[in-house]
Short mmCIF file of N, CA and C in Angstrom, two decimals:
data_model
loop_
_atom_site.label_atom_id
_atom_site.label_comp_id
_atom_site.label_asym_id
_atom_site.label_seq_id
_atom_site.Cartn_x
_atom_site.Cartn_y
_atom_site.Cartn_z
N MET D 528 0.45 -5.67 24.05
CA MET D 528 -0.53 -4.88 23.33
C MET D 528 -1.59 -5.83 22.80
N LEU D 529 -2.84 -5.57 23.07
CA LEU D 529 -3.95 -6.41 22.65
C LEU D 529 -4.76 -5.69 21.59
N ILE D 530 -4.92 -6.33 20.45
CA ILE D 530 -5.70 -5.77 19.35
C ILE D 530 -6.85 -6.72 19.09
N ILE D 531 -8.05 -6.20 19.11
CA ILE D 531 -9.23 -7.04 18.97
C ILE D 531 -9.97 -6.67 17.69
N GLY D 532 -10.46 -7.67 16.98
CA GLY D 532 -11.39 -7.42 15.88
C GLY D 532 -10.77 -7.24 14.51
N ILE D 533 -9.48 -7.39 14.38
CA ILE D 533 -8.86 -7.23 13.07
C ILE D 533 -8.11 -8.51 12.73
N ASN D 534 -8.32 -9.01 11.54
CA ASN D 534 -7.63 -10.20 11.08
C ASN D 534 -6.41 -9.76 10.28
N PHE D 535 -5.23 -9.99 10.82
CA PHE D 535 -4.00 -9.53 10.17
C PHE D 535 -3.42 -10.57 9.23
N THR D 536 -4.03 -11.74 9.10
CA THR D 536 -3.43 -12.75 8.25
C THR D 536 -3.36 -12.30 6.80
N SER D 537 -4.35 -11.52 6.33
CA SER D 537 -4.30 -11.06 4.95
C SER D 537 -3.25 -9.98 4.75
N PHE D 538 -2.81 -9.33 5.83
CA PHE D 538 -1.79 -8.28 5.73
C PHE D 538 -0.38 -8.84 5.80
N ALA D 539 -0.23 -10.09 6.19
CA ALA D 539 1.08 -10.64 6.49
C ALA D 539 1.96 -10.84 5.26
N GLN D 540 1.39 -10.81 4.10
CA GLN D 540 2.18 -11.05 2.90
C GLN D 540 1.69 -10.16 1.77
N ASN D 541 2.53 -9.96 0.77
CA ASN D 541 2.08 -9.24 -0.42
C ASN D 541 1.05 -10.11 -1.11
N ARG D 542 -0.09 -9.51 -1.44
CA ARG D 542 -1.12 -10.26 -2.14
C ARG D 542 -1.18 -9.77 -3.57
N THR D 543 -1.23 -10.70 -4.49
CA THR D 543 -1.35 -10.36 -5.89
C THR D 543 -2.40 -11.26 -6.52
N PHE D 544 -3.00 -10.80 -7.59
CA PHE D 544 -3.95 -11.62 -8.33
C PHE D 544 -3.22 -12.32 -9.46
N SER D 545 -3.65 -13.51 -9.77
CA SER D 545 -3.06 -14.26 -10.87
C SER D 545 -3.73 -13.86 -12.16
N ASP D 546 -2.95 -13.85 -13.23
CA ASP D 546 -3.55 -13.60 -14.53
C ASP D 546 -4.11 -14.91 -15.07
N GLU D 547 -4.59 -14.91 -16.31
CA GLU D 547 -5.25 -16.07 -16.88
C GLU D 547 -4.35 -17.29 -16.97
N VAL D 548 -3.05 -17.11 -17.06
CA VAL D 548 -2.13 -18.22 -17.21
C VAL D 548 -1.69 -18.77 -15.85
N GLY D 549 -2.07 -18.10 -14.78
CA GLY D 549 -1.70 -18.54 -13.45
C GLY D 549 -0.43 -17.91 -12.92
N VAL D 550 0.13 -16.93 -13.62
CA VAL D 550 1.33 -16.24 -13.18
C VAL D 550 0.91 -15.01 -12.39
N GLU D 551 1.49 -14.84 -11.21
CA GLU D 551 1.15 -13.68 -10.40
C GLU D 551 1.66 -12.40 -11.04
N THR D 552 0.83 -11.36 -11.00
CA THR D 552 1.20 -10.06 -11.52
C THR D 552 1.39 -9.13 -10.34
N LYS D 553 2.54 -8.51 -10.24
CA LYS D 553 2.83 -7.57 -9.16
C LYS D 553 2.87 -6.18 -9.77
N TYR D 554 2.02 -5.30 -9.25
CA TYR D 554 1.89 -3.96 -9.82
C TYR D 554 2.74 -2.92 -9.10
N ILE D 555 3.05 -3.13 -7.83
CA ILE D 555 3.67 -2.08 -7.02
C ILE D 555 5.08 -2.46 -6.60
N LYS D 556 5.98 -1.48 -6.75
CA LYS D 556 7.32 -1.58 -6.18
C LYS D 556 7.42 -0.41 -5.21
N SER D 557 7.69 -0.69 -3.93
CA SER D 557 7.81 0.38 -2.94
C SER D 557 9.27 0.50 -2.50
N TYR D 558 9.73 1.75 -2.37
CA TYR D 558 11.11 2.00 -1.96
C TYR D 558 11.24 3.41 -1.43
N PRO D 559 12.19 3.72 -0.59
CA PRO D 559 12.98 2.75 0.18
C PRO D 559 12.09 2.08 1.22
N ASN D 560 12.47 0.94 1.63
CA ASN D 560 11.72 0.23 2.66
C ASN D 560 12.71 -0.55 3.49
N PRO D 561 13.02 -0.09 4.68
CA PRO D 561 12.36 0.93 5.49
C PRO D 561 12.61 2.35 4.98
N ALA D 562 11.67 3.23 5.34
CA ALA D 562 11.73 4.62 4.89
C ALA D 562 11.73 5.55 6.10
N SER D 563 12.34 6.73 5.92
CA SER D 563 12.38 7.69 7.03
C SER D 563 11.68 9.01 6.71
N SER D 564 11.77 9.48 5.49
CA SER D 564 11.14 10.78 5.19
C SER D 564 10.19 10.72 4.01
N VAL D 565 10.50 9.88 3.01
CA VAL D 565 9.66 9.74 1.82
C VAL D 565 9.60 8.27 1.44
N VAL D 566 8.44 7.82 1.00
CA VAL D 566 8.32 6.49 0.42
C VAL D 566 7.71 6.64 -0.97
N ASN D 567 8.26 5.88 -1.91
CA ASN D 567 7.81 5.94 -3.30
C ASN D 567 7.12 4.63 -3.67
N PHE D 568 6.03 4.75 -4.40
CA PHE D 568 5.34 3.59 -4.94
C PHE D 568 5.39 3.73 -6.46
N GLU D 569 6.05 2.78 -7.09
CA GLU D 569 6.16 2.78 -8.54
C GLU D 569 5.22 1.71 -9.07
N PHE D 570 4.32 2.11 -9.96
CA PHE D 570 3.32 1.20 -10.49
C PHE D 570 3.79 0.68 -11.85
N GLN D 571 3.83 -0.62 -11.98
CA GLN D 571 4.32 -1.27 -13.19
C GLN D 571 3.27 -1.20 -14.29
N LYS D 572 3.69 -1.45 -15.52
CA LYS D 572 2.76 -1.48 -16.65
C LYS D 572 1.66 -2.49 -16.39
N GLY D 573 0.47 -2.16 -16.82
CA GLY D 573 -0.65 -3.09 -16.68
C GLY D 573 -1.60 -2.76 -15.55
N TYR D 574 -1.21 -1.85 -14.65
CA TYR D 574 -2.15 -1.49 -13.59
C TYR D 574 -3.20 -0.56 -14.17
N ASN D 575 -4.36 -0.56 -13.58
CA ASN D 575 -5.48 0.26 -14.03
C ASN D 575 -5.40 1.62 -13.35
N LYS D 576 -5.41 2.69 -14.12
CA LYS D 576 -5.27 4.03 -13.55
C LYS D 576 -6.46 4.44 -12.68
N SER D 577 -7.55 3.70 -12.73
CA SER D 577 -8.70 4.01 -11.88
C SER D 577 -8.55 3.41 -10.49
N TYR D 578 -7.49 2.61 -10.26
CA TYR D 578 -7.25 2.06 -8.93
C TYR D 578 -6.97 3.18 -7.94
N SER D 579 -7.25 2.92 -6.68
CA SER D 579 -6.87 3.86 -5.63
C SER D 579 -5.85 3.17 -4.73
N MET D 580 -5.12 3.98 -3.99
CA MET D 580 -4.07 3.48 -3.10
C MET D 580 -4.39 3.96 -1.70
N GLN D 581 -4.37 3.05 -0.75
CA GLN D 581 -4.59 3.39 0.65
C GLN D 581 -3.42 2.90 1.48
N VAL D 582 -3.11 3.66 2.53
CA VAL D 582 -2.11 3.22 3.50
C VAL D 582 -2.80 3.23 4.86
N LEU D 583 -2.71 2.09 5.56
CA LEU D 583 -3.37 1.90 6.85
C LEU D 583 -2.32 1.65 7.93
N ASN D 584 -2.64 2.08 9.16
CA ASN D 584 -1.75 1.73 10.26
C ASN D 584 -2.10 0.32 10.74
N THR D 585 -1.43 -0.18 11.76
CA THR D 585 -1.61 -1.57 12.18
C THR D 585 -2.95 -1.84 12.86
N ILE D 586 -3.69 -0.80 13.21
CA ILE D 586 -5.03 -1.04 13.77
C ILE D 586 -6.12 -0.79 12.73
N GLY D 587 -5.72 -0.62 11.47
CA GLY D 587 -6.67 -0.51 10.38
C GLY D 587 -7.18 0.88 10.06
N LYS D 588 -6.61 1.90 10.70
CA LYS D 588 -7.02 3.28 10.42
C LYS D 588 -6.35 3.77 9.15
N LYS D 589 -7.16 4.35 8.25
CA LYS D 589 -6.63 4.88 6.99
C LYS D 589 -5.82 6.14 7.29
N ILE D 590 -4.55 6.14 6.90
CA ILE D 590 -3.64 7.25 7.12
C ILE D 590 -3.50 8.10 5.87
N PHE D 591 -3.59 7.45 4.70
CA PHE D 591 -3.38 8.14 3.43
C PHE D 591 -4.20 7.47 2.36
N GLU D 592 -4.71 8.28 1.41
CA GLU D 592 -5.43 7.72 0.26
C GLU D 592 -5.17 8.59 -0.96
N ALA D 593 -4.97 7.93 -2.10
CA ALA D 593 -4.80 8.63 -3.37
C ALA D 593 -5.68 7.92 -4.40
N LYS D 594 -6.37 8.70 -5.21
CA LYS D 594 -7.23 8.14 -6.25
C LYS D 594 -6.67 8.51 -7.62
N ASN D 595 -7.01 7.72 -8.63
CA ASN D 595 -6.55 7.94 -10.01
C ASN D 595 -5.04 8.18 -10.05
N ILE D 596 -4.30 7.22 -9.59
CA ILE D 596 -2.86 7.36 -9.40
C ILE D 596 -2.09 7.25 -10.71
N SER D 597 -1.00 7.98 -10.77
CA SER D 597 -0.11 7.91 -11.94
C SER D 597 0.92 6.81 -11.71
N SER D 598 1.91 6.71 -12.56
CA SER D 598 2.88 5.61 -12.48
C SER D 598 3.85 5.73 -11.30
N LEU D 599 3.94 6.90 -10.67
CA LEU D 599 4.80 7.08 -9.49
C LEU D 599 4.06 7.92 -8.46
N LEU D 600 3.99 7.40 -7.25
CA LEU D 600 3.36 8.11 -6.14
C LEU D 600 4.40 8.24 -5.03
N SER D 601 4.69 9.47 -4.61
CA SER D 601 5.62 9.71 -3.51
C SER D 601 4.83 10.28 -2.34
N ILE D 602 5.08 9.74 -1.16
CA ILE D 602 4.41 10.22 0.05
C ILE D 602 5.46 10.79 0.98
N ASN D 603 5.28 12.07 1.35
CA ASN D 603 6.14 12.71 2.34
C ASN D 603 5.66 12.24 3.70
N LEU D 604 6.42 11.39 4.36
CA LEU D 604 5.99 10.76 5.61
C LEU D 604 5.84 11.75 6.75
N LYS D 605 6.66 12.78 6.77
CA LYS D 605 6.56 13.78 7.84
C LYS D 605 5.35 14.67 7.65
N GLU D 606 5.10 15.08 6.41
CA GLU D 606 3.97 15.95 6.10
C GLU D 606 2.63 15.24 6.35
N GLU D 607 2.57 13.95 6.06
CA GLU D 607 1.34 13.18 6.24
C GLU D 607 1.22 12.60 7.65
N LYS D 608 2.15 12.94 8.53
CA LYS D 608 2.14 12.52 9.93
C LYS D 608 2.21 11.00 10.11
N PHE D 609 3.14 10.38 9.41
CA PHE D 609 3.44 8.97 9.62
C PHE D 609 4.42 8.89 10.77
N TYR D 610 4.17 8.02 11.72
CA TYR D 610 5.05 7.83 12.85
C TYR D 610 5.78 6.50 12.69
N ARG D 611 6.79 6.29 13.50
CA ARG D 611 7.57 5.05 13.46
C ARG D 611 6.62 3.85 13.58
N GLY D 612 6.81 2.88 12.69
CA GLY D 612 5.99 1.67 12.78
C GLY D 612 5.78 1.02 11.43
N ILE D 613 4.93 0.02 11.42
CA ILE D 613 4.61 -0.73 10.22
C ILE D 613 3.27 -0.23 9.67
N TYR D 614 3.22 -0.07 8.36
CA TYR D 614 2.01 0.36 7.67
C TYR D 614 1.70 -0.62 6.55
N ILE D 615 0.43 -0.75 6.25
CA ILE D 615 -0.04 -1.63 5.19
C ILE D 615 -0.51 -0.78 4.02
N TYR D 616 -0.02 -1.07 2.81
CA TYR D 616 -0.54 -0.37 1.64
C TYR D 616 -1.44 -1.32 0.86
N GLN D 617 -2.47 -0.75 0.25
CA GLN D 617 -3.41 -1.54 -0.53
C GLN D 617 -3.73 -0.83 -1.83
N LEU D 618 -3.68 -1.58 -2.92
CA LEU D 618 -4.12 -1.10 -4.22
C LEU D 618 -5.53 -1.65 -4.39
N ILE D 619 -6.50 -0.76 -4.60
CA ILE D 619 -7.91 -1.15 -4.58
C ILE D 619 -8.56 -0.80 -5.91
N ASP D 620 -9.35 -1.73 -6.44
CA ASP D 620 -10.05 -1.46 -7.71
C ASP D 620 -11.33 -0.69 -7.45
N LYS D 621 -12.05 -0.33 -8.52
CA LYS D 621 -13.25 0.51 -8.40
C LYS D 621 -14.38 -0.19 -7.66
N ASN D 622 -14.32 -1.51 -7.51
CA ASN D 622 -15.35 -2.25 -6.77
C ASN D 622 -14.98 -2.45 -5.30
N GLY D 623 -13.85 -1.87 -4.88
CA GLY D 623 -13.42 -1.98 -3.49
C GLY D 623 -12.65 -3.25 -3.18
N ILE D 624 -12.24 -3.99 -4.20
CA ILE D 624 -11.48 -5.23 -4.00
C ILE D 624 -9.99 -4.91 -3.96
N VAL D 625 -9.30 -5.47 -2.98
CA VAL D 625 -7.85 -5.27 -2.85
C VAL D 625 -7.15 -6.09 -3.92
N VAL D 626 -6.46 -5.40 -4.81
CA VAL D 626 -5.74 -6.04 -5.92
C VAL D 626 -4.36 -6.48 -5.47
N GLU D 627 -3.73 -5.67 -4.63
CA GLU D 627 -2.39 -5.98 -4.12
C GLU D 627 -2.22 -5.27 -2.78
N SER D 628 -1.47 -5.88 -1.90
CA SER D 628 -1.16 -5.23 -0.62
C SER D 628 0.26 -5.60 -0.20
N GLY D 629 0.79 -4.81 0.70
CA GLY D 629 2.14 -5.07 1.20
C GLY D 629 2.42 -4.22 2.42
N LYS D 630 3.64 -4.29 2.93
CA LYS D 630 4.01 -3.56 4.14
C LYS D 630 5.13 -2.56 3.85
N ILE D 631 5.10 -1.46 4.58
CA ILE D 631 6.24 -0.55 4.60
C ILE D 631 6.58 -0.29 6.07
N LEU D 632 7.84 -0.06 6.33
CA LEU D 632 8.33 0.22 7.67
C LEU D 632 8.83 1.65 7.70
N VAL D 633 8.30 2.44 8.63
CA VAL D 633 8.72 3.83 8.80
C VAL D 633 9.63 3.88 10.02
N VAL D 634 10.82 4.46 9.83
CA VAL D 634 11.84 4.49 10.89
C VAL D 634 12.31 5.90 11.20
N ASN D 635 11.41 6.87 11.22
CA ASN D 635 11.83 8.27 11.46
C ASN D 635 12.09 8.56 12.91
#
């Protein structure tokens, strides 16, 4: 399979921003992972409620988006038409900057 034009190096690991002391802050806990019917994203204290959440497939197409998220976001994978594979989630601030990203595996 040949994929052209997308740089996956930034997707290869969970990205987090460091706070003023240099300690990484992780805002998202995703579970279960791998998931078959539902995936939950639990947002830890300190995240900004104005952030949005996007889920992309491996070719960069946006599959799901939620704005003004609460402390728990559940996605019904069957209802949202997620197919077997790897997906990238991104927590994005109001300026469009990715605050955190990670991977989920769908095994339905």
